[in-house]
Amino acid sequence: MLPFDFDYFKPATLKEAVDLYRDLDQRGKKPMFFSGGTELITLGRIALAYTEAVINIKDLPECKVMHVSNDQLLLGSTLTLTKIEEANLFPLLTKIASEVADHTARGKITLGGNICARIFYREAVLPFLLADSKVLIVGPEGKKMVPINEVFKEQLQLKKGEFLVQVATETRFIGAPFIGIKRRQQWDTGYPLITIAALKLGRELRVAISGLCPFPFRSKELEASLNSDKPVVSRIDEALSKLPTPILEDVEGSANYRLFVLRNLLSDIISAFGKS
């Protein structure tokens, strides 16, 4: 149980959701958009999240789409990771999503909830960063479709009153060769030490990483090093010098251990894609 009460609202349209947020915010209710509730329940119990008004967007039609249209895969933000896994329309996303938490939790965690979460990992964003996907965001200023690599800077940069509606990915990325690897220090469904996703487009290797830093990321500088013509060891050394900071150091593993694991993962990926 949460240690606080809140009002509950279930709008029927995107506009109603946005208007509700504005009105509740003006009344000092600290409103929160809600799709699965996993994070609110988890963080609310330990006093890291608080709201006096929840706006449930889970059943908004635009947030539930899952289909291919005009060479684009559209995925609604309130689809659960289980539904995405079962449909398997984006194999790399399926691979990454299928290893988030456990089966029971994946039936509640939504795509948007994972991408916009406050926890470090947010693995579901990795395939979209690699595929130059676009995100549909709605808020007080209306709708906007923007490249995810422009608005995801350590986290999705949402303004007050905005929420994620859909993610659009060109189908040419979906069929590209891929690798998704998760390394854990503890049990099969424990928090990850490092999750790495990779796509190969022609001769170009793309890599996105979660669990190394307090945020998921894709680094084009790191990719440039990996795609150079230098020997593999030199490429990896140079790539590791381009990492953002800080490197996490916690109960899952030290910073040095994480870098050791990442070095081996990069070597395995280069070998698997035949870029030696």
Tab-separated table of C-alpha atoms in Angstrom:
chain	number	residue	atom	x	y	z
A	1	MET	CA	0.000	0.000	0.000
A	2	LEU	CA	1.068	3.572	-0.683
A	3	PRO	CA	1.419	5.870	2.341
A	4	PHE	CA	-0.662	8.609	0.700
A	5	ASP	CA	-4.043	9.033	-0.998
A	6	PHE	CA	-4.626	10.452	-4.467
A	7	ASP	CA	-7.452	11.308	-6.835
A	8	TYR	CA	-7.826	9.081	-9.878
A	9	PHE	CA	-8.721	10.254	-13.396
A	10	LYS	CA	-9.150	8.296	-16.617
A	11	PRO	CA	-9.387	10.654	-19.621
A	12	ALA	CA	-10.888	9.488	-22.919
A	13	THR	CA	-8.722	11.596	-25.249
A	14	LEU	CA	-5.194	12.973	-25.469
A	15	LYS	CA	-6.531	16.522	-25.138
A	16	GLU	CA	-8.521	15.639	-22.042
A	17	ALA	CA	-5.403	14.121	-20.465
A	18	VAL	CA	-3.341	17.232	-21.174
A	19	ASP	CA	-6.097	19.566	-19.945
A	20	LEU	CA	-6.517	17.512	-16.773
A	21	TYR	CA	-2.821	17.760	-16.010
A	22	ARG	CA	-2.838	21.546	-16.481
A	23	ASP	CA	-5.881	22.027	-14.250
A	24	LEU	CA	-4.625	19.706	-11.518
A	25	ASP	CA	-1.188	21.270	-11.600
A	26	GLN	CA	-2.687	24.727	-11.182
A	27	ARG	CA	-4.514	23.406	-8.114
A	28	GLY	CA	-1.235	22.183	-6.614
A	29	LYS	CA	-2.102	18.489	-6.907
A	30	LYS	CA	1.303	17.400	-8.256
A	31	PRO	CA	-0.372	15.304	-10.989
A	32	MET	CA	1.293	12.270	-12.502
A	33	PHE	CA	0.600	10.450	-15.773
A	34	PHE	CA	0.136	6.742	-15.119
A	35	SER	CA	0.118	3.733	-17.444
A	36	GLY	CA	1.138	0.685	-15.440
A	37	GLY	CA	1.853	2.052	-12.000
A	38	THR	CA	4.944	-0.061	-11.343
A	39	GLU	CA	7.226	2.884	-10.628
A	40	LEU	CA	4.681	4.841	-8.589
A	41	ILE	CA	4.056	1.840	-6.339
A	42	THR	CA	7.754	0.992	-6.014
A	43	LEU	CA	9.034	4.503	-5.358
A	44	GLY	CA	5.954	5.712	-3.486
A	45	ARG	CA	6.482	3.094	-0.810
A	46	ILE	CA	9.939	4.485	-0.030
A	47	ALA	CA	8.974	8.168	-0.254
A	48	LEU	CA	10.711	8.776	-3.595
A	49	ALA	CA	7.474	9.485	-5.487
A	50	TYR	CA	4.395	11.442	-4.465
A	51	THR	CA	1.239	12.670	-6.154
A	52	GLU	CA	-2.221	13.821	-5.196
A	53	ALA	CA	-3.708	13.036	-8.605
A	54	VAL	CA	-3.090	10.170	-11.026
A	55	ILE	CA	-4.058	10.502	-14.705
A	56	ASN	CA	-4.381	7.030	-16.226
A	57	ILE	CA	-3.488	7.135	-19.950
A	58	LYS	CA	-3.273	3.362	-20.361
A	59	ASP	CA	-6.407	2.955	-22.488
A	60	LEU	CA	-6.054	5.990	-24.740
A	61	PRO	CA	-6.372	4.557	-28.272
A	62	GLU	CA	-3.292	6.354	-29.620
A	63	CYS	CA	-1.205	4.880	-26.799
A	64	LYS	CA	-2.225	1.291	-27.594
A	65	VAL	CA	-1.354	1.078	-31.305
A	66	MET	CA	0.870	-1.691	-32.602
A	67	HIS	CA	1.093	-1.981	-36.374
A	68	VAL	CA	3.194	-1.323	-39.450
A	69	SER	CA	2.114	1.604	-41.633
A	70	ASN	CA	3.974	3.265	-44.537
A	71	ASP	CA	7.220	1.402	-43.787
A	72	GLN	CA	7.075	2.379	-40.131
A	73	LEU	CA	6.395	0.303	-37.045
A	74	LEU	CA	4.209	2.239	-34.607
A	75	LEU	CA	4.218	1.154	-30.975
A	76	GLY	CA	2.028	2.814	-28.373
A	77	SER	CA	3.581	3.879	-25.106
A	78	THR	CA	1.137	1.928	-22.931
A	79	LEU	CA	1.745	-1.461	-24.530
A	80	THR	CA	3.129	-3.851	-21.948
A	81	LEU	CA	6.508	-5.436	-22.529
A	82	THR	CA	4.724	-8.805	-22.624
A	83	LYS	CA	2.514	-7.714	-25.535
A	84	ILE	CA	5.544	-6.402	-27.415
A	85	GLU	CA	7.388	-9.642	-26.783
A	86	GLU	CA	4.464	-11.777	-27.962
A	87	ALA	CA	3.961	-9.766	-31.167
A	88	ASN	CA	7.711	-9.820	-31.962
A	89	LEU	CA	7.478	-7.049	-34.575
A	90	PHE	CA	10.946	-5.704	-33.724
A	91	PRO	CA	13.209	-8.654	-32.884
A	92	LEU	CA	15.917	-6.640	-31.118
A	93	LEU	CA	13.290	-4.921	-28.977
A	94	THR	CA	11.753	-8.333	-28.251
A	95	LYS	CA	15.135	-9.652	-27.136
A	96	ILE	CA	15.788	-6.697	-24.834
A	97	ALA	CA	12.230	-6.444	-23.471
A	98	SER	CA	11.973	-10.171	-22.774
A	99	GLU	CA	14.794	-9.910	-20.225
A	100	VAL	CA	13.477	-6.936	-18.251
A	101	ALA	CA	12.565	-7.963	-14.682
A	102	ASP	CA	10.474	-11.183	-14.581
A	103	HIS	CA	7.460	-12.444	-16.534
A	104	THR	CA	4.935	-11.168	-14.007
A	105	ALA	CA	6.442	-7.688	-13.939
A	106	ARG	CA	6.666	-7.502	-17.746
A	107	GLY	CA	2.911	-7.984	-17.879
A	108	LYS	CA	2.564	-4.662	-16.025
A	109	ILE	CA	5.554	-2.626	-17.173
A	110	THR	CA	4.717	-0.538	-20.229
A	111	LEU	CA	6.982	0.606	-23.032
A	112	GLY	CA	6.581	4.263	-22.104
A	113	GLY	CA	6.884	3.494	-18.425
A	114	ASN	CA	10.234	1.801	-18.972
A	115	ILE	CA	11.601	4.506	-21.284
A	116	CYS	CA	10.514	7.353	-18.984
A	117	ALA	CA	11.310	5.643	-15.693
A	118	ARG	CA	13.577	7.094	-13.036
A	119	ILE	CA	15.513	3.855	-12.523
A	120	PHE	CA	18.971	3.623	-14.112
A	121	TYR	CA	18.364	0.860	-16.613
A	122	ARG	CA	15.480	1.715	-18.970
A	123	GLU	CA	16.673	-0.970	-21.404
A	124	ALA	CA	13.673	-0.699	-23.733
A	125	VAL	CA	15.041	2.571	-25.126
A	126	LEU	CA	18.222	0.963	-26.485
A	127	PRO	CA	16.805	-0.474	-29.762
A	128	PHE	CA	15.091	2.829	-30.542
A	129	LEU	CA	18.305	4.802	-30.063
A	130	LEU	CA	20.040	2.462	-32.512
A	131	ALA	CA	17.204	2.648	-35.056
A	132	ASP	CA	16.947	6.462	-35.128
A	133	SER	CA	13.313	6.092	-34.089
A	134	LYS	CA	10.985	9.042	-33.612
A	135	VAL	CA	8.728	9.698	-30.641
A	136	LEU	CA	5.272	11.240	-30.646
A	137	ILE	CA	4.861	13.511	-27.634
A	138	VAL	CA	1.745	15.402	-26.653
A	139	GLY	CA	1.458	18.296	-24.236
A	140	PRO	CA	0.140	21.820	-23.736
A	141	GLU	CA	1.693	22.917	-27.037
A	142	GLY	CA	0.028	20.092	-28.981
A	143	LYS	CA	1.591	17.066	-30.682
A	144	LYS	CA	5.155	16.814	-31.933
A	145	MET	CA	7.077	14.009	-33.619
A	146	VAL	CA	10.798	14.276	-32.932
A	147	PRO	CA	13.879	12.032	-33.343
A	148	ILE	CA	14.524	10.136	-30.139
A	149	ASN	CA	18.242	10.853	-30.354
A	150	GLU	CA	17.453	14.564	-30.109
A	151	VAL	CA	15.217	14.366	-27.042
A	152	PHE	CA	16.685	11.444	-25.113
A	153	LYS	CA	19.608	12.945	-23.212
A	154	GLU	CA	20.181	10.589	-20.270
A	155	GLN	CA	16.371	10.558	-20.034
A	156	LEU	CA	13.457	11.553	-22.252
A	157	GLN	CA	13.331	15.347	-22.026
A	158	LEU	CA	9.634	15.960	-21.421
A	159	LYS	CA	8.309	19.381	-20.503
A	160	LYS	CA	5.739	19.793	-17.742
A	161	GLY	CA	2.410	18.340	-18.842
A	162	GLU	CA	3.854	16.291	-21.723
A	163	PHE	CA	3.773	12.521	-22.105
A	164	LEU	CA	4.986	9.929	-24.583
A	165	VAL	CA	2.304	8.615	-26.948
A	166	GLN	CA	4.054	6.477	-29.563
A	167	VAL	CA	7.421	5.401	-30.924
A	168	ALA	CA	7.855	5.136	-34.711
A	169	THR	CA	10.638	3.027	-36.243
A	170	GLU	CA	11.451	2.597	-39.937
A	171	THR	CA	11.107	-1.041	-40.946
A	172	ARG	CA	14.539	-1.051	-42.615
A	173	PHE	CA	16.089	-1.078	-39.157
A	174	ILE	CA	13.894	-3.894	-37.898
A	175	GLY	CA	15.367	-6.510	-40.225
A	176	ALA	CA	18.996	-5.541	-39.606
A	177	PRO	CA	21.340	-8.087	-37.966
A	178	PHE	CA	21.355	-7.553	-34.209
A	179	ILE	CA	22.735	-8.723	-30.902
A	180	GLY	CA	21.268	-8.167	-27.452
A	181	ILE	CA	23.189	-9.301	-24.374
A	182	LYS	CA	22.450	-8.876	-20.684
A	183	ARG	CA	24.986	-9.667	-18.007
A	184	ARG	CA	23.915	-10.026	-14.383
A	185	GLN	CA	26.034	-10.384	-11.297
A	186	GLN	CA	23.355	-12.206	-9.332
A	187	TRP	CA	20.220	-14.176	-10.278
A	188	ASP	CA	18.457	-14.640	-13.591
A	189	THR	CA	15.937	-11.846	-12.993
A	190	GLY	CA	18.083	-9.540	-10.848
A	191	TYR	CA	19.081	-6.057	-11.875
A	192	PRO	CA	21.486	-6.101	-14.827
A	193	LEU	CA	25.158	-5.360	-14.538
A	194	ILE	CA	25.273	-4.305	-18.184
A	195	THR	CA	22.815	-4.615	-21.071
A	196	ILE	CA	24.165	-3.993	-24.556
A	197	ALA	CA	22.258	-3.809	-27.843
A	198	ALA	CA	23.904	-3.725	-31.249
A	199	LEU	CA	22.726	-3.345	-34.844
A	200	LYS	CA	24.758	-3.759	-38.012
A	201	LEU	CA	23.689	-1.586	-40.945
A	202	GLY	CA	25.828	-2.428	-43.970
A	203	ARG	CA	29.380	-2.051	-42.636
A	204	GLU	CA	28.315	0.194	-39.735
A	205	LEU	CA	28.118	-1.164	-36.204
A	206	ARG	CA	25.824	0.670	-33.776
A	207	VAL	CA	25.911	0.080	-30.029
A	208	ALA	CA	23.746	1.259	-27.117
A	209	ILE	CA	24.406	0.447	-23.477
A	210	SER	CA	22.467	0.354	-20.208
A	211	GLY	CA	23.714	-0.328	-16.683
A	212	LEU	CA	27.218	1.060	-17.187
A	213	CYS	CA	26.270	4.630	-16.290
A	214	PRO	CA	23.277	6.013	-14.340
A	215	PHE	CA	21.500	6.317	-17.693
A	216	PRO	CA	21.224	4.380	-20.967
A	217	PHE	CA	23.109	5.859	-23.896
A	218	ARG	CA	24.272	5.563	-27.466
A	219	SER	CA	27.575	7.265	-28.305
A	220	LYS	CA	28.455	8.028	-31.918
A	221	GLU	CA	32.026	8.766	-30.821
A	222	LEU	CA	32.271	5.274	-29.342
A	223	GLU	CA	30.788	3.795	-32.532
A	224	ALA	CA	33.309	5.672	-34.691
A	225	SER	CA	36.120	4.007	-32.750
A	226	LEU	CA	34.558	0.561	-33.099
A	227	ASN	CA	34.079	1.058	-36.850
A	228	SER	CA	37.650	2.172	-37.555
A	229	ASP	CA	40.224	0.066	-39.426
A	230	LYS	CA	42.514	-0.311	-36.421
A	231	PRO	CA	43.180	-3.661	-34.740
A	232	VAL	CA	40.315	-4.872	-32.551
A	233	VAL	CA	42.106	-4.276	-29.247
A	234	SER	CA	42.982	-0.710	-30.270
A	235	ARG	CA	39.398	-0.054	-31.376
A	236	ILE	CA	38.020	-1.220	-28.054
A	237	ASP	CA	40.614	0.723	-26.055
A	238	GLU	CA	39.729	3.869	-27.961
A	239	ALA	CA	35.980	3.209	-27.610
A	240	LEU	CA	36.302	2.811	-23.836
A	241	SER	CA	38.056	6.184	-23.674
A	242	LYS	CA	34.925	7.776	-25.208
A	243	LEU	CA	32.494	6.562	-22.535
A	244	PRO	CA	30.325	9.078	-20.681
A	245	THR	CA	30.714	9.432	-16.931
A	246	PRO	CA	30.195	8.483	-14.203
A	247	ILE	CA	30.573	4.717	-14.376
A	248	LEU	CA	28.255	3.068	-11.849
A	249	GLU	CA	29.723	1.504	-8.750
A	250	ASP	CA	27.191	-0.276	-6.560
A	251	VAL	CA	26.215	-3.628	-5.086
A	252	GLU	CA	25.769	-5.069	-8.574
A	253	GLY	CA	29.417	-4.453	-9.419
A	254	SER	CA	32.331	-2.036	-9.218
A	255	ALA	CA	33.167	0.456	-11.965
A	256	ASN	CA	36.287	-1.542	-12.877
A	257	TYR	CA	34.316	-4.773	-13.096
A	258	ARG	CA	31.692	-3.142	-15.311
A	259	LEU	CA	34.436	-1.901	-17.655
A	260	PHE	CA	35.959	-5.384	-17.721
A	261	VAL	CA	32.590	-6.899	-18.668
A	262	LEU	CA	31.976	-4.229	-21.299
A	263	ARG	CA	35.394	-4.790	-22.876
A	264	ASN	CA	34.603	-8.477	-23.319
A	265	LEU	CA	31.115	-7.785	-24.631
A	266	LEU	CA	32.443	-5.388	-27.264
A	267	SER	CA	35.011	-7.977	-28.322
A	268	ASP	CA	32.278	-10.623	-28.636
A	269	ILE	CA	30.047	-8.309	-30.684
A	270	ILE	CA	32.821	-7.332	-33.084
A	271	SER	CA	33.686	-11.001	-33.551
A	272	ALA	CA	30.038	-12.013	-34.086
A	273	PHE	CA	29.520	-9.344	-36.744
A	274	GLY	CA	32.774	-10.239	-38.513
A	275	LYS	CA	34.425	-6.865	-38.054
A	276	SER	CA	37.801	-8.218	-36.902
